[in-house]
């Protein structure tokens, strides 16, 4: 059993009680909600004649269903309009703070909470979205929940849960030039597998993690769930504190020093005990691309799609399914795979640093004539910053469409979808069958820089060749 | 036509029903219920849409379309079932189609807790036993009487020993899987907790 890790400390601090069945009742410090997984929860509260217990500890925004071309109301899609309208009414009724479109702070919930300074070390954070693990980048325990648990958090600010085990993923050395946090996390998921994290929280640590910016750490923690871990975190340090300072909801004045002192006490102790430890050499990671239908089916850009015999027996069934669905053959190089659509955005890679690195690659180039390319900033704040820096112009001049913030084609609940069996190069997090809106659409996950390179060439390319030019 | 939908309620001690097999590892919740069906403010109409895209591909031969499976209520699956998105719409769609229990090699974490929260037990069995049950359920009608207290699925004279987390078992037996009222029983402890959390009470923190 783990001891003295950040996870143990934060868990113990938030444990309210042992429940009769044997699970724990955990207090949730910050509850984030959006339009897709909350309406039925509010409906259930009404059915049970309950109120929101601590409305100030829940924050709402709208992200999944928002159109990115024209956000004027009412939305053309009447179902989408009904969902935003329901959220507006629920927030108003229960006095929940709602960052709506046009507020200057709307965006993907996992982009918005950190940039507002709502996400802080030592908190428990829950949201009806599996990528809530993103917030663990700040040294919080953050995890996705379903709608019934959203109901429970609204009603009681707590939920029933079993304590997770803790696996330390120690990343030694450092990432090489042209290799990003996205590549590292895809590499980790490939090495450990998509279900290795079930029952675990992942602690990402070691020199390669220490060097990462907060936005890069968010990319890593975001995809913990793709490795099966409901929760992933990084121990807070000066990079964390500097990111939070001065943000809207950051502790102010004399409370700042108090907060930092407390945050510093949270990191896993040197003598901490883990349930498991895994070593990853970050210097060995290449720009990484998925070739299959799970985020674990990835290879370095210079490698070939694995043959069945190279895979463990457990991985062979899904690999066979993947070859067929993707129309790719074992032994084939992933490089030069033709691309139809390029998508830069999502809670994984839709932040300002992602847009900067992609713009740097795309500058003075043109999008291949066969490719539809678009950028969806993660939030209104990201969009504003990008426009101030002139990034929108760089993208538009190269032939990218510049859109309004939202989840967009990561899960295609809005009008942004693949059609037919189009192949996308996507900076998002899931390459599941049909994920990007077409039941036969195909997704190759990669870093935003690699998406930019693919947009220029119209095929999977090695972004390191652009850095040399 | 299916019988009118009734959600599980209260103590769940026994689940009786016909088994159906759905093969495949890493079946994600996008496949169970594609995102376009999430555009709704209730769960009611999700039952018909379960596995919609996979079913189209199989042209009537998908397990959820086979005539022999139409009255099944126990689903037998492989490993990492329900991975991906946290959408409770996935177990809700399965439940509204008629599924009342799932037996699999392993389950994704959020899917498992969503099932628990709506009263659907997810039992596990080793790979070999799952394969044998899946093979048999395609050839014959397997009727199980699952006794949750003893975690045994009785099939005529055969007793299949299943696995279920102790805490989940207790919650099904007591009815506490529907957790809200249990959680609210501790309202005084919750209020005490909110008053002692450092980040909510920074002004009370002493600097050393």
Short mmCIF file of N, CA and C in Angstrom, two decimals, chain A residues 163-245:
data_model
loop_
_atom_site.label_atom_id
_atom_site.label_comp_id
_atom_site.label_asym_id
_atom_site.label_seq_id
_atom_site.Cartn_x
_atom_site.Cartn_y
_atom_site.Cartn_z
N UNK A 163 -10.16 3.82 -2.52
CA UNK A 163 -8.84 4.44 -2.69
C UNK A 163 -8.07 3.72 -3.80
N UNK A 164 -7.36 4.49 -4.60
CA UNK A 164 -6.57 3.92 -5.69
C UNK A 164 -5.17 3.55 -5.19
N UNK A 165 -4.55 2.62 -5.89
CA UNK A 165 -3.12 2.37 -5.66
C UNK A 165 -2.33 3.45 -6.41
N UNK A 166 -1.05 3.57 -6.11
CA UNK A 166 -0.24 4.61 -6.76
C UNK A 166 0.94 3.98 -7.50
N UNK A 167 1.04 4.28 -8.77
CA UNK A 167 2.19 3.83 -9.57
C UNK A 167 3.02 5.06 -9.94
N UNK A 168 4.30 5.02 -9.56
CA UNK A 168 5.19 6.10 -9.97
C UNK A 168 5.75 5.79 -11.36
N UNK A 169 5.63 6.75 -12.26
CA UNK A 169 6.23 6.59 -13.59
C UNK A 169 7.39 7.58 -13.66
N UNK A 170 8.57 7.05 -13.43
CA UNK A 170 9.77 7.89 -13.32
C UNK A 170 10.36 8.07 -14.72
N UNK A 171 10.38 9.31 -15.19
CA UNK A 171 10.85 9.59 -16.55
C UNK A 171 12.24 10.21 -16.47
N UNK A 172 13.24 9.42 -16.82
CA UNK A 172 14.63 9.89 -16.71
C UNK A 172 15.07 10.59 -18.00
N UNK A 173 16.18 11.31 -17.90
CA UNK A 173 16.73 12.09 -19.02
C UNK A 173 15.75 13.15 -19.49
N UNK A 174 15.83 13.57 -20.73
CA UNK A 174 14.92 14.63 -21.18
C UNK A 174 14.48 14.36 -22.61
N UNK A 175 13.38 15.00 -22.98
CA UNK A 175 12.87 14.83 -24.35
C UNK A 175 13.82 15.50 -25.32
N UNK A 176 13.99 14.91 -26.51
CA UNK A 176 14.87 15.54 -27.50
C UNK A 176 14.10 16.60 -28.29
N UNK A 177 14.85 17.33 -29.09
CA UNK A 177 14.30 18.40 -29.94
C UNK A 177 13.22 17.82 -30.87
N UNK A 178 12.09 18.49 -30.93
CA UNK A 178 11.02 18.02 -31.81
C UNK A 178 10.14 16.94 -31.20
N UNK A 179 10.43 16.60 -29.94
CA UNK A 179 9.62 15.60 -29.23
C UNK A 179 8.93 16.32 -28.07
N UNK A 180 7.62 16.09 -27.93
CA UNK A 180 6.82 16.88 -27.00
C UNK A 180 6.14 15.99 -25.95
N UNK A 181 5.47 16.67 -25.01
CA UNK A 181 4.77 15.95 -23.93
C UNK A 181 3.80 14.91 -24.51
N UNK A 182 3.14 15.26 -25.60
CA UNK A 182 2.18 14.34 -26.23
C UNK A 182 2.88 13.04 -26.65
N UNK A 183 4.08 13.19 -27.21
CA UNK A 183 4.83 12.01 -27.64
C UNK A 183 5.18 11.15 -26.43
N UNK A 184 5.58 11.82 -25.34
CA UNK A 184 5.97 11.08 -24.13
C UNK A 184 4.78 10.29 -23.58
N UNK A 185 3.63 10.93 -23.52
CA UNK A 185 2.49 10.22 -22.90
C UNK A 185 1.99 9.10 -23.82
N UNK A 186 2.02 9.31 -25.14
CA UNK A 186 1.65 8.22 -26.06
C UNK A 186 2.62 7.05 -25.90
N UNK A 187 3.90 7.38 -25.74
CA UNK A 187 4.94 6.36 -25.54
C UNK A 187 4.68 5.57 -24.25
N UNK A 188 4.35 6.29 -23.18
CA UNK A 188 4.09 5.64 -21.89
C UNK A 188 2.89 4.69 -22.01
N UNK A 189 1.82 5.17 -22.65
CA UNK A 189 0.62 4.34 -22.79
C UNK A 189 0.93 3.10 -23.63
N UNK A 190 1.75 3.28 -24.65
CA UNK A 190 2.14 2.14 -25.48
C UNK A 190 2.94 1.11 -24.67
N UNK A 191 3.85 1.62 -23.85
CA UNK A 191 4.71 0.70 -23.07
C UNK A 191 3.92 -0.04 -22.00
N UNK A 192 3.01 0.69 -21.33
CA UNK A 192 2.28 0.09 -20.19
C UNK A 192 0.96 -0.57 -20.62
N UNK A 193 0.38 -0.08 -21.70
CA UNK A 193 -0.89 -0.63 -22.16
C UNK A 193 -2.08 0.21 -21.70
N UNK A 194 -3.20 0.04 -22.41
CA UNK A 194 -4.36 0.91 -22.16
C UNK A 194 -5.15 0.51 -20.91
N UNK A 195 -4.87 -0.67 -20.35
CA UNK A 195 -5.61 -1.01 -19.13
C UNK A 195 -4.72 -1.17 -17.91
N UNK A 196 -3.42 -0.88 -18.07
CA UNK A 196 -2.49 -1.06 -16.95
C UNK A 196 -2.85 -0.16 -15.78
N UNK A 197 -3.49 0.96 -16.07
CA UNK A 197 -3.75 1.95 -15.02
C UNK A 197 -5.02 1.71 -14.23
N UNK A 198 -5.79 0.68 -14.60
CA UNK A 198 -7.05 0.44 -13.87
C UNK A 198 -6.73 0.16 -12.40
N UNK A 199 -7.35 0.92 -11.53
CA UNK A 199 -7.11 0.75 -10.08
C UNK A 199 -5.96 1.60 -9.55
N UNK A 200 -5.29 2.32 -10.44
CA UNK A 200 -4.13 3.13 -10.04
C UNK A 200 -4.33 4.62 -10.28
N UNK A 201 -3.62 5.42 -9.47
CA UNK A 201 -3.32 6.80 -9.83
C UNK A 201 -1.89 6.79 -10.35
N UNK A 202 -1.62 7.54 -11.39
CA UNK A 202 -0.26 7.61 -11.94
C UNK A 202 0.44 8.88 -11.42
N UNK A 203 1.59 8.68 -10.80
CA UNK A 203 2.43 9.84 -10.45
C UNK A 203 3.52 9.97 -11.51
N UNK A 204 3.50 11.04 -12.27
CA UNK A 204 4.54 11.28 -13.27
C UNK A 204 5.64 12.09 -12.60
N UNK A 205 6.85 11.53 -12.56
CA UNK A 205 7.94 12.26 -11.92
C UNK A 205 9.27 11.95 -12.59
N UNK A 206 10.32 12.56 -12.09
CA UNK A 206 11.65 12.38 -12.68
C UNK A 206 12.08 13.61 -13.45
N UNK A 207 13.36 13.65 -13.84
CA UNK A 207 13.93 14.85 -14.47
C UNK A 207 13.18 15.30 -15.72
N UNK A 208 12.71 14.37 -16.53
CA UNK A 208 12.04 14.77 -17.78
C UNK A 208 10.72 15.49 -17.49
N UNK A 209 10.07 15.11 -16.39
CA UNK A 209 8.80 15.75 -16.00
C UNK A 209 9.09 17.11 -15.36
N UNK A 210 10.13 17.17 -14.52
CA UNK A 210 10.47 18.42 -13.83
C UNK A 210 10.71 19.55 -14.82
N UNK A 211 11.24 19.20 -16.00
CA UNK A 211 11.59 20.22 -17.00
C UNK A 211 10.37 20.74 -17.76
N UNK A 212 9.25 20.03 -17.66
CA UNK A 212 8.09 20.40 -18.47
C UNK A 212 7.37 21.63 -17.91
N UNK A 213 6.78 22.41 -18.82
CA UNK A 213 5.94 23.54 -18.41
C UNK A 213 4.63 23.00 -17.86
N UNK A 214 3.82 23.87 -17.25
CA UNK A 214 2.51 23.42 -16.74
C UNK A 214 1.63 22.91 -17.87
N UNK A 215 1.68 23.57 -19.01
CA UNK A 215 0.80 23.14 -20.11
C UNK A 215 1.23 21.76 -20.62
N UNK A 216 2.53 21.50 -20.64
CA UNK A 216 3.00 20.16 -21.04
C UNK A 216 2.60 19.10 -20.01
N UNK A 217 2.71 19.47 -18.73
CA UNK A 217 2.30 18.53 -17.68
C UNK A 217 0.81 18.21 -17.80
N UNK A 218 0.03 19.24 -18.18
CA UNK A 218 -1.41 19.00 -18.35
C UNK A 218 -1.67 17.99 -19.48
N UNK A 219 -0.89 18.09 -20.56
CA UNK A 219 -1.03 17.14 -21.66
C UNK A 219 -0.78 15.71 -21.18
N UNK A 220 0.25 15.55 -20.35
CA UNK A 220 0.59 14.22 -19.83
C UNK A 220 -0.53 13.68 -18.94
N UNK A 221 -0.93 14.48 -17.95
CA UNK A 221 -1.96 14.02 -17.00
C UNK A 221 -3.29 13.80 -17.70
N UNK A 222 -3.59 14.65 -18.68
CA UNK A 222 -4.83 14.53 -19.46
C UNK A 222 -5.03 13.13 -19.99
N UNK A 223 -3.94 12.52 -20.47
CA UNK A 223 -4.07 11.23 -21.13
C UNK A 223 -3.84 10.04 -20.19
N UNK A 224 -3.73 10.28 -18.88
CA UNK A 224 -3.63 9.18 -17.92
C UNK A 224 -4.76 8.18 -18.14
N UNK A 225 -5.96 8.72 -18.36
CA UNK A 225 -7.14 7.87 -18.51
C UNK A 225 -7.01 6.98 -19.75
N UNK A 226 -6.27 7.41 -20.74
CA UNK A 226 -6.09 6.57 -21.94
C UNK A 226 -5.19 5.37 -21.62
N UNK A 227 -4.46 5.48 -20.51
CA UNK A 227 -3.70 4.33 -20.04
C UNK A 227 -4.45 3.57 -18.95
N UNK A 228 -5.73 3.90 -18.77
CA UNK A 228 -6.57 3.20 -17.81
C UNK A 228 -6.60 3.84 -16.43
N UNK A 229 -5.70 4.81 -16.17
CA UNK A 229 -5.64 5.43 -14.85
C UNK A 229 -6.62 6.59 -14.77
N UNK A 230 -7.54 6.49 -13.83
CA UNK A 230 -8.57 7.50 -13.70
C UNK A 230 -7.98 8.85 -13.31
N UNK A 231 -6.80 8.80 -12.74
CA UNK A 231 -6.20 9.98 -12.14
C UNK A 231 -4.70 9.94 -12.37
N UNK A 232 -4.11 11.07 -12.76
CA UNK A 232 -2.65 11.16 -12.90
C UNK A 232 -2.22 12.49 -12.29
N UNK A 233 -1.01 12.54 -11.75
CA UNK A 233 -0.60 13.82 -11.15
C UNK A 233 0.90 14.03 -11.24
N UNK A 234 1.28 15.30 -11.05
CA UNK A 234 2.69 15.70 -10.97
C UNK A 234 2.84 16.44 -9.65
N UNK A 235 3.91 16.20 -8.93
CA UNK A 235 4.13 16.92 -7.67
C UNK A 235 4.34 18.41 -7.95
N UNK A 236 3.71 19.28 -7.15
CA UNK A 236 3.81 20.71 -7.42
C UNK A 236 5.21 21.25 -7.10
N UNK A 237 5.65 22.23 -7.90
CA UNK A 237 6.96 22.85 -7.68
C UNK A 237 6.88 24.33 -8.07
N UNK A 238 8.03 24.98 -8.20
CA UNK A 238 8.02 26.42 -8.50
C UNK A 238 7.33 26.71 -9.83
N UNK A 239 7.45 25.79 -10.80
CA UNK A 239 6.80 25.98 -12.10
C UNK A 239 5.27 26.04 -11.89
N UNK A 240 4.77 25.17 -11.02
CA UNK A 240 3.34 25.16 -10.69
C UNK A 240 2.92 26.48 -10.06
N UNK A 241 3.67 26.90 -9.05
CA UNK A 241 3.28 28.10 -8.29
C UNK A 241 3.31 29.34 -9.19
N UNK A 242 4.35 29.40 -10.03
CA UNK A 242 4.49 30.56 -10.91
C UNK A 242 3.32 30.64 -11.89
N UNK A 243 2.88 29.48 -12.36
CA UNK A 243 1.75 29.45 -13.30
C UNK A 243 0.48 30.00 -12.64
N UNK A 244 0.27 29.64 -11.37
CA UNK A 244 -1.00 29.99 -10.70
C UNK A 244 -1.03 31.46 -10.29
N UNK A 245 0.15 31.97 -9.89
CA UNK A 245 0.22 33.32 -9.30
C UNK A 245 -0.45 34.35 -10.20
#
